[in-house]
């Protein structure tokens, strides 16, 4: 997964509206059953080729809600975001 939405998500819908590849679903469609929005790993491209930064994170009003996570093989990614930042707890924007 390129980015992940944490449990501090307020379910405002901003990220869904901004995702250029429709990789985000709301809490009622979260396949993990969690009460938060979900990013499909096989669809997320970190907005490479679409925006200068992940659009979901820049649209999110909740600081630290969207974090860097591991990249799915074959998916585009931001090359300057190393494994040390892709632990699932480093905010895309803090």
PDB file of C-alpha atoms in Angstrom:
ATOM      1  CA  UNK A   1       0.000   0.000   0.000  1.00  0.00           C
ATOM      2  CA  UNK A   2       1.293   3.454  -0.815  1.00  0.00           C
ATOM      3  CA  UNK A   3      -0.682   5.447   1.756  1.00  0.00           C
ATOM      4  CA  UNK A   4      -2.954   4.374   4.575  1.00  0.00           C
ATOM      5  CA  UNK A   5      -5.729   6.114   6.500  1.00  0.00           C
ATOM      6  CA  UNK A   6      -5.493   5.825  10.286  1.00  0.00           C
ATOM      7  CA  UNK A   7      -8.203   5.559  12.897  1.00  0.00           C
ATOM      8  CA  UNK A   8      -8.173   9.324  13.552  1.00  0.00           C
ATOM      9  CA  UNK A   9     -10.070   9.765  10.267  1.00  0.00           C
ATOM     10  CA  UNK A  10     -13.168  11.947  10.745  1.00  0.00           C
ATOM     11  CA  UNK A  11     -14.918  10.551   7.637  1.00  0.00           C
ATOM     12  CA  UNK A  12     -15.361  13.945   5.991  1.00  0.00           C
ATOM     13  CA  UNK A  13     -15.058  12.627   2.425  1.00  0.00           C
ATOM     14  CA  UNK A  14     -12.401  15.077   1.244  1.00  0.00           C
ATOM     15  CA  UNK A  15      -9.938  12.334   0.310  1.00  0.00           C
ATOM     16  CA  UNK A  16     -12.496  10.364  -1.703  1.00  0.00           C
ATOM     17  CA  UNK A  17     -13.375  13.433  -3.746  1.00  0.00           C
ATOM     18  CA  UNK A  18      -9.714  14.201  -4.519  1.00  0.00           C
ATOM     19  CA  UNK A  19      -8.380  10.704  -5.350  1.00  0.00           C
ATOM     20  CA  UNK A  20      -7.647  10.644  -9.110  1.00  0.00           C
ATOM     21  CA  UNK A  21      -7.740   6.835  -9.328  1.00  0.00           C
ATOM     22  CA  UNK A  22     -10.727   6.074  -7.046  1.00  0.00           C
ATOM     23  CA  UNK A  23      -8.555   4.101  -4.627  1.00  0.00           C
ATOM     24  CA  UNK A  24     -10.393   5.259  -1.487  1.00  0.00           C
ATOM     25  CA  UNK A  25     -13.697   3.931  -0.143  1.00  0.00           C
ATOM     26  CA  UNK A  26     -15.754   5.129   2.798  1.00  0.00           C
ATOM     27  CA  UNK A  27     -16.141   3.416   6.154  1.00  0.00           C
ATOM     28  CA  UNK A  28     -19.213   1.444   5.097  1.00  0.00           C
ATOM     29  CA  UNK A  29     -17.180  -0.187   2.303  1.00  0.00           C
ATOM     30  CA  UNK A  30     -13.962  -0.758   4.277  1.00  0.00           C
ATOM     31  CA  UNK A  31     -13.031  -4.413   3.609  1.00  0.00           C
ATOM     32  CA  UNK A  32     -11.339  -4.600   7.032  1.00  0.00           C
ATOM     33  CA  UNK A  33     -14.628  -3.702   8.709  1.00  0.00           C
ATOM     34  CA  UNK A  34     -13.014  -0.762  10.484  1.00  0.00           C
ATOM     35  CA  UNK A  35     -14.907   2.458  11.085  1.00  0.00           C
ATOM     36  CA  UNK A  36     -12.645   4.559   8.853  1.00  0.00           C
ATOM     37  CA  UNK A  37     -11.979   5.173   5.199  1.00  0.00           C
ATOM     38  CA  UNK A  38      -9.767   2.684   3.362  1.00  0.00           C
ATOM     39  CA  UNK A  39      -7.150   2.972   0.597  1.00  0.00           C
ATOM     40  CA  UNK A  40      -6.962   0.021  -1.813  1.00  0.00           C
ATOM     41  CA  UNK A  41      -3.292  -0.915  -2.098  1.00  0.00           C
ATOM     42  CA  UNK A  42      -3.584  -2.198  -5.641  1.00  0.00           C
ATOM     43  CA  UNK A  43      -5.079   1.084  -6.862  1.00  0.00           C
ATOM     44  CA  UNK A  44      -3.124   3.779  -4.970  1.00  0.00           C
ATOM     45  CA  UNK A  45      -0.394   5.385  -7.077  1.00  0.00           C
ATOM     46  CA  UNK A  46       0.592   8.114  -4.578  1.00  0.00           C
ATOM     47  CA  UNK A  47      -0.659  10.515  -7.282  1.00  0.00           C
ATOM     48  CA  UNK A  48       2.512   9.993  -9.336  1.00  0.00           C
ATOM     49  CA  UNK A  49       1.651  11.402 -12.751  1.00  0.00           C
ATOM     50  CA  UNK A  50      -1.441  13.132 -11.353  1.00  0.00           C
ATOM     51  CA  UNK A  51      -0.311  15.612  -8.655  1.00  0.00           C
ATOM     52  CA  UNK A  52       2.888  16.858  -7.035  1.00  0.00           C
ATOM     53  CA  UNK A  53       1.890  15.135  -3.778  1.00  0.00           C
ATOM     54  CA  UNK A  54      -0.779  12.674  -2.636  1.00  0.00           C
ATOM     55  CA  UNK A  55      -4.043  14.543  -3.196  1.00  0.00           C
ATOM     56  CA  UNK A  56      -5.823  12.704  -0.387  1.00  0.00           C
ATOM     57  CA  UNK A  57      -3.360  13.928   2.226  1.00  0.00           C
ATOM     58  CA  UNK A  58      -3.336  17.513   0.993  1.00  0.00           C
ATOM     59  CA  UNK A  59      -7.173  17.575   1.078  1.00  0.00           C
ATOM     60  CA  UNK A  60      -7.444  15.975   4.528  1.00  0.00           C
ATOM     61  CA  UNK A  61      -8.314  18.411   7.355  1.00  0.00           C
ATOM     62  CA  UNK A  62      -7.080  15.966  10.020  1.00  0.00           C
ATOM     63  CA  UNK A  63      -3.337  16.289  10.717  1.00  0.00           C
ATOM     64  CA  UNK A  64      -1.545  12.947  10.502  1.00  0.00           C
ATOM     65  CA  UNK A  65      -4.555  10.940   9.354  1.00  0.00           C
ATOM     66  CA  UNK A  66      -2.920   9.741   6.112  1.00  0.00           C
ATOM     67  CA  UNK A  67       0.428   7.979   6.540  1.00  0.00           C
ATOM     68  CA  UNK A  68       3.079   6.433   4.297  1.00  0.00           C
ATOM     69  CA  UNK A  69       2.938   2.674   4.030  1.00  0.00           C
ATOM     70  CA  UNK A  70       4.636   0.001   1.943  1.00  0.00           C
ATOM     71  CA  UNK A  71       4.459   0.082  -1.845  1.00  0.00           C
ATOM     72  CA  UNK A  72       2.712  -2.661  -3.790  1.00  0.00           C
ATOM     73  CA  UNK A  73       4.993  -4.199  -6.386  1.00  0.00           C
ATOM     74  CA  UNK A  74       4.416  -2.656  -9.797  1.00  0.00           C
ATOM     75  CA  UNK A  75       2.641   0.438  -8.467  1.00  0.00           C
ATOM     76  CA  UNK A  76       4.138   3.921  -8.981  1.00  0.00           C
ATOM     77  CA  UNK A  77       5.567   5.500  -5.850  1.00  0.00           C
ATOM     78  CA  UNK A  78       7.387   8.572  -4.620  1.00  0.00           C
ATOM     79  CA  UNK A  79      10.993   7.440  -4.904  1.00  0.00           C
ATOM     80  CA  UNK A  80      12.272   9.851  -2.257  1.00  0.00           C
ATOM     81  CA  UNK A  81      10.096   8.261   0.467  1.00  0.00           C
ATOM     82  CA  UNK A  82      12.318   5.545   1.904  1.00  0.00           C
ATOM     83  CA  UNK A  83      11.453   2.420   3.857  1.00  0.00           C
ATOM     84  CA  UNK A  84      12.313   4.260   7.084  1.00  0.00           C
ATOM     85  CA  UNK A  85       9.289   6.496   6.490  1.00  0.00           C
ATOM     86  CA  UNK A  86       6.980   3.744   5.220  1.00  0.00           C
ATOM     87  CA  UNK A  87       6.200   2.183   8.584  1.00  0.00           C
ATOM     88  CA  UNK A  88       2.541   3.066   8.509  1.00  0.00           C
ATOM     89  CA  UNK A  89       2.902   5.752  11.151  1.00  0.00           C
ATOM     90  CA  UNK A  90       4.724   8.607   9.370  1.00  0.00           C
ATOM     91  CA  UNK A  91       2.199  11.270   8.287  1.00  0.00           C
ATOM     92  CA  UNK A  92       2.327  12.304   4.654  1.00  0.00           C
ATOM     93  CA  UNK A  93       1.781  15.841   5.977  1.00  0.00           C
ATOM     94  CA  UNK A  94       2.203  16.688   9.633  1.00  0.00           C
TER      95      UNK A  94
END
